[in-house]
XYZ file of C-alpha atoms in Angstrom:
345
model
C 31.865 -47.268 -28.384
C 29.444 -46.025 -31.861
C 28.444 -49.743 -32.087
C 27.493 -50.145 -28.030
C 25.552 -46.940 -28.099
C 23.681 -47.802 -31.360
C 22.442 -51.370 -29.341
C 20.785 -49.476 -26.731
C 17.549 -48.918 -26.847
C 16.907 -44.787 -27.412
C 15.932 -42.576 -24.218
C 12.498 -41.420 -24.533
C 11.610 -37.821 -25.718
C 9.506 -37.467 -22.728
C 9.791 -37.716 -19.207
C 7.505 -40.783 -18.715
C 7.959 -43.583 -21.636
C 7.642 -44.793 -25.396
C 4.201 -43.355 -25.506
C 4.216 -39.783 -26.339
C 0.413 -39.330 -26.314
C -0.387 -40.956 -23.572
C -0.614 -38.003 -21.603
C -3.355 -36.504 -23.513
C -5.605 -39.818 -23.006
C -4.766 -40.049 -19.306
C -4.372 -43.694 -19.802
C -1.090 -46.467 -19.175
C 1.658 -45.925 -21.186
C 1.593 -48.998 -23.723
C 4.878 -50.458 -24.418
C 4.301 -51.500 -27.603
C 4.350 -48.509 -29.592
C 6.820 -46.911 -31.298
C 9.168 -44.309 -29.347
C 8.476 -41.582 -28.212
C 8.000 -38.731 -30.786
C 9.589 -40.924 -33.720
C 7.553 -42.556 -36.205
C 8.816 -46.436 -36.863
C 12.040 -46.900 -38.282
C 10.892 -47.895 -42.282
C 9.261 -44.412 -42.567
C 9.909 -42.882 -45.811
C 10.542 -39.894 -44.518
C 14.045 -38.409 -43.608
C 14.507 -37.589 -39.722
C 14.736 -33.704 -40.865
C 11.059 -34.005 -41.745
C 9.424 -36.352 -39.001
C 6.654 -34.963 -37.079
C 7.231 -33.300 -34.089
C 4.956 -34.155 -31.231
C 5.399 -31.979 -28.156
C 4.368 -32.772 -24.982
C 2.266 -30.016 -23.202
C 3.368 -30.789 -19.685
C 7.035 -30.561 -21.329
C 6.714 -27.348 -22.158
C 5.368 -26.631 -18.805
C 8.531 -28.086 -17.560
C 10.759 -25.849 -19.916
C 9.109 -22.586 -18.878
C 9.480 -23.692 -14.696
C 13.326 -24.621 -16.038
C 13.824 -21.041 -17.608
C 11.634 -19.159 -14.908
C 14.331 -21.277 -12.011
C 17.361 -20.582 -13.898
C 16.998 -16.525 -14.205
C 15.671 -16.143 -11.053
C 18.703 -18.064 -9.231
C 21.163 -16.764 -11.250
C 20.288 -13.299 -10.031
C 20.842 -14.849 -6.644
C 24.263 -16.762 -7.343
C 25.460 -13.198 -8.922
C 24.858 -10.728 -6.215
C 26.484 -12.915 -3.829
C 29.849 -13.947 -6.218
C 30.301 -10.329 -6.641
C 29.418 -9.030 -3.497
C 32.484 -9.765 -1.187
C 30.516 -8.839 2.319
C 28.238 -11.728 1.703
C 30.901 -14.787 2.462
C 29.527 -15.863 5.962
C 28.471 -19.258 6.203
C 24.766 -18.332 5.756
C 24.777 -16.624 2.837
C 27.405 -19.466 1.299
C 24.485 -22.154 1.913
C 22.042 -19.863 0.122
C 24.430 -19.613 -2.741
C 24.805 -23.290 -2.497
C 20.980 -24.066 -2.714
C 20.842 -21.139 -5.144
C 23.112 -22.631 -7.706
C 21.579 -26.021 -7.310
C 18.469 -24.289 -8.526
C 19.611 -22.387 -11.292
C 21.351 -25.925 -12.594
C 18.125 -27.615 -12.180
C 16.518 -25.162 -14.136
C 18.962 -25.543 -16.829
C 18.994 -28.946 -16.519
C 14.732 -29.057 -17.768
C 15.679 -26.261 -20.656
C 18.501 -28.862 -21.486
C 16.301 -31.875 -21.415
C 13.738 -30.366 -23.552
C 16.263 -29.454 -26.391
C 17.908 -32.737 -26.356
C 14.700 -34.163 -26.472
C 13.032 -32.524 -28.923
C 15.562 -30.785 -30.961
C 18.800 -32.217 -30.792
C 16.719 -35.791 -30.568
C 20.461 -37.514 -28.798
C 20.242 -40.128 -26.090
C 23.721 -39.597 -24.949
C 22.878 -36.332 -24.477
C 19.448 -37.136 -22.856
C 20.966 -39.065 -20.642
C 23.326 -36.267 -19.169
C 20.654 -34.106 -18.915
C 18.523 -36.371 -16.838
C 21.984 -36.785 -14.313
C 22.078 -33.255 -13.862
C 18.718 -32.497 -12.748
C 18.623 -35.411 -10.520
C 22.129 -33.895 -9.031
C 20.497 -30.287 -9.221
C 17.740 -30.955 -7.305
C 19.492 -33.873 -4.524
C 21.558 -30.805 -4.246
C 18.724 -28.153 -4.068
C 17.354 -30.708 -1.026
C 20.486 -31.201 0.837
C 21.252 -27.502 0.523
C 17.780 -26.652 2.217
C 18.759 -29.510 4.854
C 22.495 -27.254 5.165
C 20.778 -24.042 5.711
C 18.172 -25.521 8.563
C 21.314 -26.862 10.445
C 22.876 -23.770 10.178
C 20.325 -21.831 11.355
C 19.854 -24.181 14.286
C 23.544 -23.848 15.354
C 23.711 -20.017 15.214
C 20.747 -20.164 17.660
C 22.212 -23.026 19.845
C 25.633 -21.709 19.600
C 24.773 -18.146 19.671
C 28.072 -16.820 21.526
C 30.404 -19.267 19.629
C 28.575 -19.324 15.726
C 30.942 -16.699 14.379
C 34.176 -18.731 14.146
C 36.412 -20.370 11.943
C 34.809 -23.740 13.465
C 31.707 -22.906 12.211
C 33.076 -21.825 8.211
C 35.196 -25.209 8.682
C 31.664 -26.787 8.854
C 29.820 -25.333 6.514
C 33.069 -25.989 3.799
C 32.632 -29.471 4.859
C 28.812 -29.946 4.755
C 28.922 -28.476 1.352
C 31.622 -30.745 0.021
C 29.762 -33.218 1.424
C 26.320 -32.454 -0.030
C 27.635 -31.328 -3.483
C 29.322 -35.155 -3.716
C 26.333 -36.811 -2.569
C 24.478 -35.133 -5.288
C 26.888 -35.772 -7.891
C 26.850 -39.633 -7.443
C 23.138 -39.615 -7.457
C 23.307 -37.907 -10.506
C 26.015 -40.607 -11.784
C 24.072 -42.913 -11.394
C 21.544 -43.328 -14.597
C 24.366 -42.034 -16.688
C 26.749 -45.197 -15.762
C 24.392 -47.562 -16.817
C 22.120 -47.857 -13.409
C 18.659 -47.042 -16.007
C 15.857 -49.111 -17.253
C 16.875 -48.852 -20.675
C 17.712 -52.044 -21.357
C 14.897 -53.636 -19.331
C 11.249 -51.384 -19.378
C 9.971 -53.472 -16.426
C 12.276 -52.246 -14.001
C 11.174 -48.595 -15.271
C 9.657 -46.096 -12.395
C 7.306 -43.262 -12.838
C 10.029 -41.045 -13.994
C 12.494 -42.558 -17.416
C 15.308 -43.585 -17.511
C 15.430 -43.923 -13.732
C 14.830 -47.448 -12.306
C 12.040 -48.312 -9.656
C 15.334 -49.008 -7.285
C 16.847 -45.582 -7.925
C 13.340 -43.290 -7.038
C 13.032 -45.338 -4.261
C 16.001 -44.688 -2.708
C 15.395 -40.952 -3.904
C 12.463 -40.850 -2.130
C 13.194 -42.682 1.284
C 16.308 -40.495 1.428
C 13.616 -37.389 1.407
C 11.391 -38.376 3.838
C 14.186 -39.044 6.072
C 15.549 -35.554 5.143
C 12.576 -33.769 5.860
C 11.736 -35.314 9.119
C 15.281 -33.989 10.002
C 14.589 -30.473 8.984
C 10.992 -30.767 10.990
C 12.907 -32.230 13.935
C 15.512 -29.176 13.872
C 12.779 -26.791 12.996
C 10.916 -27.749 16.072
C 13.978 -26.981 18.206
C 14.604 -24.237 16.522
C 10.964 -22.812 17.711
C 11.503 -23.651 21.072
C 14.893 -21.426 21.374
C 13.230 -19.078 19.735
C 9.903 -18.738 22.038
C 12.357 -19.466 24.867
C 14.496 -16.268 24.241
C 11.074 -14.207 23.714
C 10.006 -15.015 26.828
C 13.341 -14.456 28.788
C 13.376 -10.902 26.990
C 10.039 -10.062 27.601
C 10.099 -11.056 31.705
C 12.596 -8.284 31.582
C 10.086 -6.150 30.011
C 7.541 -6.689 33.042
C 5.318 -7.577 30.049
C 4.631 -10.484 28.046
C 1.994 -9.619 25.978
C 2.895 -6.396 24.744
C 6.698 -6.597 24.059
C 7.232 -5.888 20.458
C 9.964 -8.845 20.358
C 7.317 -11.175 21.458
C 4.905 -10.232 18.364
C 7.515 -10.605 16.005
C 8.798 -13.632 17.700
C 5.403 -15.420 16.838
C 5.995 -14.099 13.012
C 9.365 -15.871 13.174
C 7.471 -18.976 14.204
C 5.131 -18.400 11.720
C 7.473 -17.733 9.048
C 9.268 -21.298 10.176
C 5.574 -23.073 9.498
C 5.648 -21.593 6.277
C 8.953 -22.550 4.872
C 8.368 -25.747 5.742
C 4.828 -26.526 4.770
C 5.799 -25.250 1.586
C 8.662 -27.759 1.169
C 6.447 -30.498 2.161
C 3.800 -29.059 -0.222
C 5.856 -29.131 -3.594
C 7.815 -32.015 -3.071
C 5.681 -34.984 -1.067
C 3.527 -35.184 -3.677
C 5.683 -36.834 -6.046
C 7.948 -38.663 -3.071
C 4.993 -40.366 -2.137
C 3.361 -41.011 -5.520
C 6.835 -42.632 -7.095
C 7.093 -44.988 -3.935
C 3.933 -46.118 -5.260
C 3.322 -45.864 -8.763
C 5.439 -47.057 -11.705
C 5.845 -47.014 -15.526
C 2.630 -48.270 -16.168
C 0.466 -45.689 -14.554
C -0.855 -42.835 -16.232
C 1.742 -40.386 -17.017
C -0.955 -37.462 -15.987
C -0.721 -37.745 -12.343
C 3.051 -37.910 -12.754
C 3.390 -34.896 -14.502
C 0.649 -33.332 -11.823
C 2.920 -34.372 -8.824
C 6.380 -33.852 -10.369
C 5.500 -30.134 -12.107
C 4.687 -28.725 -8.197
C 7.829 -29.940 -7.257
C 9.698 -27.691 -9.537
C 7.673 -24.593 -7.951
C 9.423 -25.200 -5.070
C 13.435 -24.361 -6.721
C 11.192 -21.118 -7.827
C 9.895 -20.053 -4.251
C 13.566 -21.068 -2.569
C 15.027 -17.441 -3.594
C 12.431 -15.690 -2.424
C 11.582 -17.515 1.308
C 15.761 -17.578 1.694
C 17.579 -14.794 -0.457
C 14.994 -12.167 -1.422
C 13.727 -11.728 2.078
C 17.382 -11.361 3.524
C 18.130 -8.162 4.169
C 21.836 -7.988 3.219
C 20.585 -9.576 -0.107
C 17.964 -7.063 -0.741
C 21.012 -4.248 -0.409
C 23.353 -6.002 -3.249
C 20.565 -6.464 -5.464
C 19.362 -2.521 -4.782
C 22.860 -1.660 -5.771
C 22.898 -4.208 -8.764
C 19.399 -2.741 -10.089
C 19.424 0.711 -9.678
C 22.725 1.665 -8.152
C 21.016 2.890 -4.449
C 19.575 1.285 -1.537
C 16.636 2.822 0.012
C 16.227 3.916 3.727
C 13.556 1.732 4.701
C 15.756 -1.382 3.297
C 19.019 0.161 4.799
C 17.991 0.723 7.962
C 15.657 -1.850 8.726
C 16.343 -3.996 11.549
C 16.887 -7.571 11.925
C 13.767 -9.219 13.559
C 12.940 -13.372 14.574
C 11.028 -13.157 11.195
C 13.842 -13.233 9.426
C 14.732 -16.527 10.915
């Protein structure tokens, strides 16, 4: 198994390719020089005193990774401890919420292995469990949109054991979906042995991002399918309340009804906004273009596993009581007694 592993050409420091400087020119990686931070392989120097080159936009990476990991696992604690928050809602936020905080972990990870511990094994691992993290992070936001969608649909009927059966089920199913994407470059489905079949992002193959990609863009025309539905039950119920009212314009339910909506845009558009970027640009692009505008598109999409807490667990009120009572031991009255409006959709 030592002699197999020592064959294979080493994983790449960075993100991108052999060329560790290329980001700072802008230009194509150039396959002909030697790997990543290592110097060539007759320098007289022993590996505990070869230079280290760090990559800027790494680092950049490794402070999103370590921002995402302590801010989810504030999430994925208040709701393991708390036992009142075990509906099927706030299991999908601890799903996405634990996807997150592994993704987060899973760029701290990469960056030691890369730069530290300097192991392709473990590079390797590393670069399986973000691309598992954040499938899961995706499919998770895909879980919680359905959700929402059948507790509106389904109003009378959502709070039954037909609905947790569900939402065990789409979680078993998302979590295994993830973990065989994340399989994948660690079985041997990378462009390690062949740099030509490289995409923007090492080890994974042109093949692999592709099917990474298609599978988001058919994911998020799903959610903005469901989210348009989920606006017209919405506006629909307004309206039916507010003809009892006598007055349209003025009920309060109507006003906040149009925040809801609003609120909806904005989840959204800020899904689309960190992560289309880089779907589109790897569909595109491959190894040989300029690792700069992959770090520029791939670095936003990271942002978004740091907004997902606060759009769906900071702003729920149950939430904001546990972590009250984590923080300070109290909740106050406006938070306790503040009621549930369409904005909180």
């Amino acid at each position: 198994m030592g002699s197999i592993m020592s064959e294979e050409p080493p994983v790449s420091p960075s993100w991108l390719g052999p060329d560790p400087t290329a980001w700072a020119s802008g230009g194509p990686m150039d396959n002909t020089t030697s790997l990543g931070m290592f110097p060539a392989k007759d320098s007289p120097l022993p590996p505990s005193q070869l230079p280290l080159l760090v990559n800027p936009w790494d680092i950049v990476l490794c402070s999103s990774g370590t921002l995402i990991a302590c801010e989810n696992a504030l999430v994925v604690l208040v709701i393991w401890q708390n036992p009142a928050l075990r509906a099927p809602m706030f299991l999908l936020i601890g799903s996405l919420a634990l996807a997150d905080l592994l993704a987060g972990l899973g760029l701290v990870l990469h960056f030691t292995c890369a730069y530290l511990l300097r192991s392709d094994s473990a590079q390797l691992l590393t670069v399986g469990l973000v691309v598992a993290s954040f499938s899961a992070s995706v499919f998770s936001l895909l879980a919680i949109t359905i959700d929402r969608y059948l507790s509106l649909y389904y109003a009378l009927t959502y709070n039954s054991e037909r609905t947790a059966a569900f939402t065990y089920t789409m979680l078993v199913l998302l979590w295994g979906l993830s973990l065989c994407l994340g399989l994948l470059p660690v079985t041997g489905v990378n462009c390690l042995a062949e740099e030509a079949t490289c995409s923007v992002v090492r080890p994974l193959t042109k093949n692999n991002i592709a099917v990474l990609s298609v599978s988001f863009l058919l994911l998020f025309g799903l959610m903005l399918q469901l989210y348009v539905q989920i606006c017209k039950i919405v506006m629909r119920h307004a309206h039916q309340i507010a003809l009892q009212h006598h007055f349209l314009a003025a009920t309060p339910y109507y006003v906040t009804t149009r925040k809801g909506v609003s609120t909806l845009a904005i989840i959204l558009g800020t899904f689309a906004a960190c992560w289309m970027p880089f779907t589109v640009y790897s569909l595109i692009a491959d190894y040989t273009y300029p690792p700069l505008y992959t770090y520029a598109t791939l670095v936003p999409a990271t942002y978004n596993s740091v907004i997902n807490p606060v759009i769906y667990a900071f702003r729920n009120q149950e939430i904001q009581k546990a972590l009250w009572l984590v923080c300070c031991g109290c909740v106050p009255t406006s938070v306790a007694h503040r009621a549930r409006t369409p904005s909180d959709v």
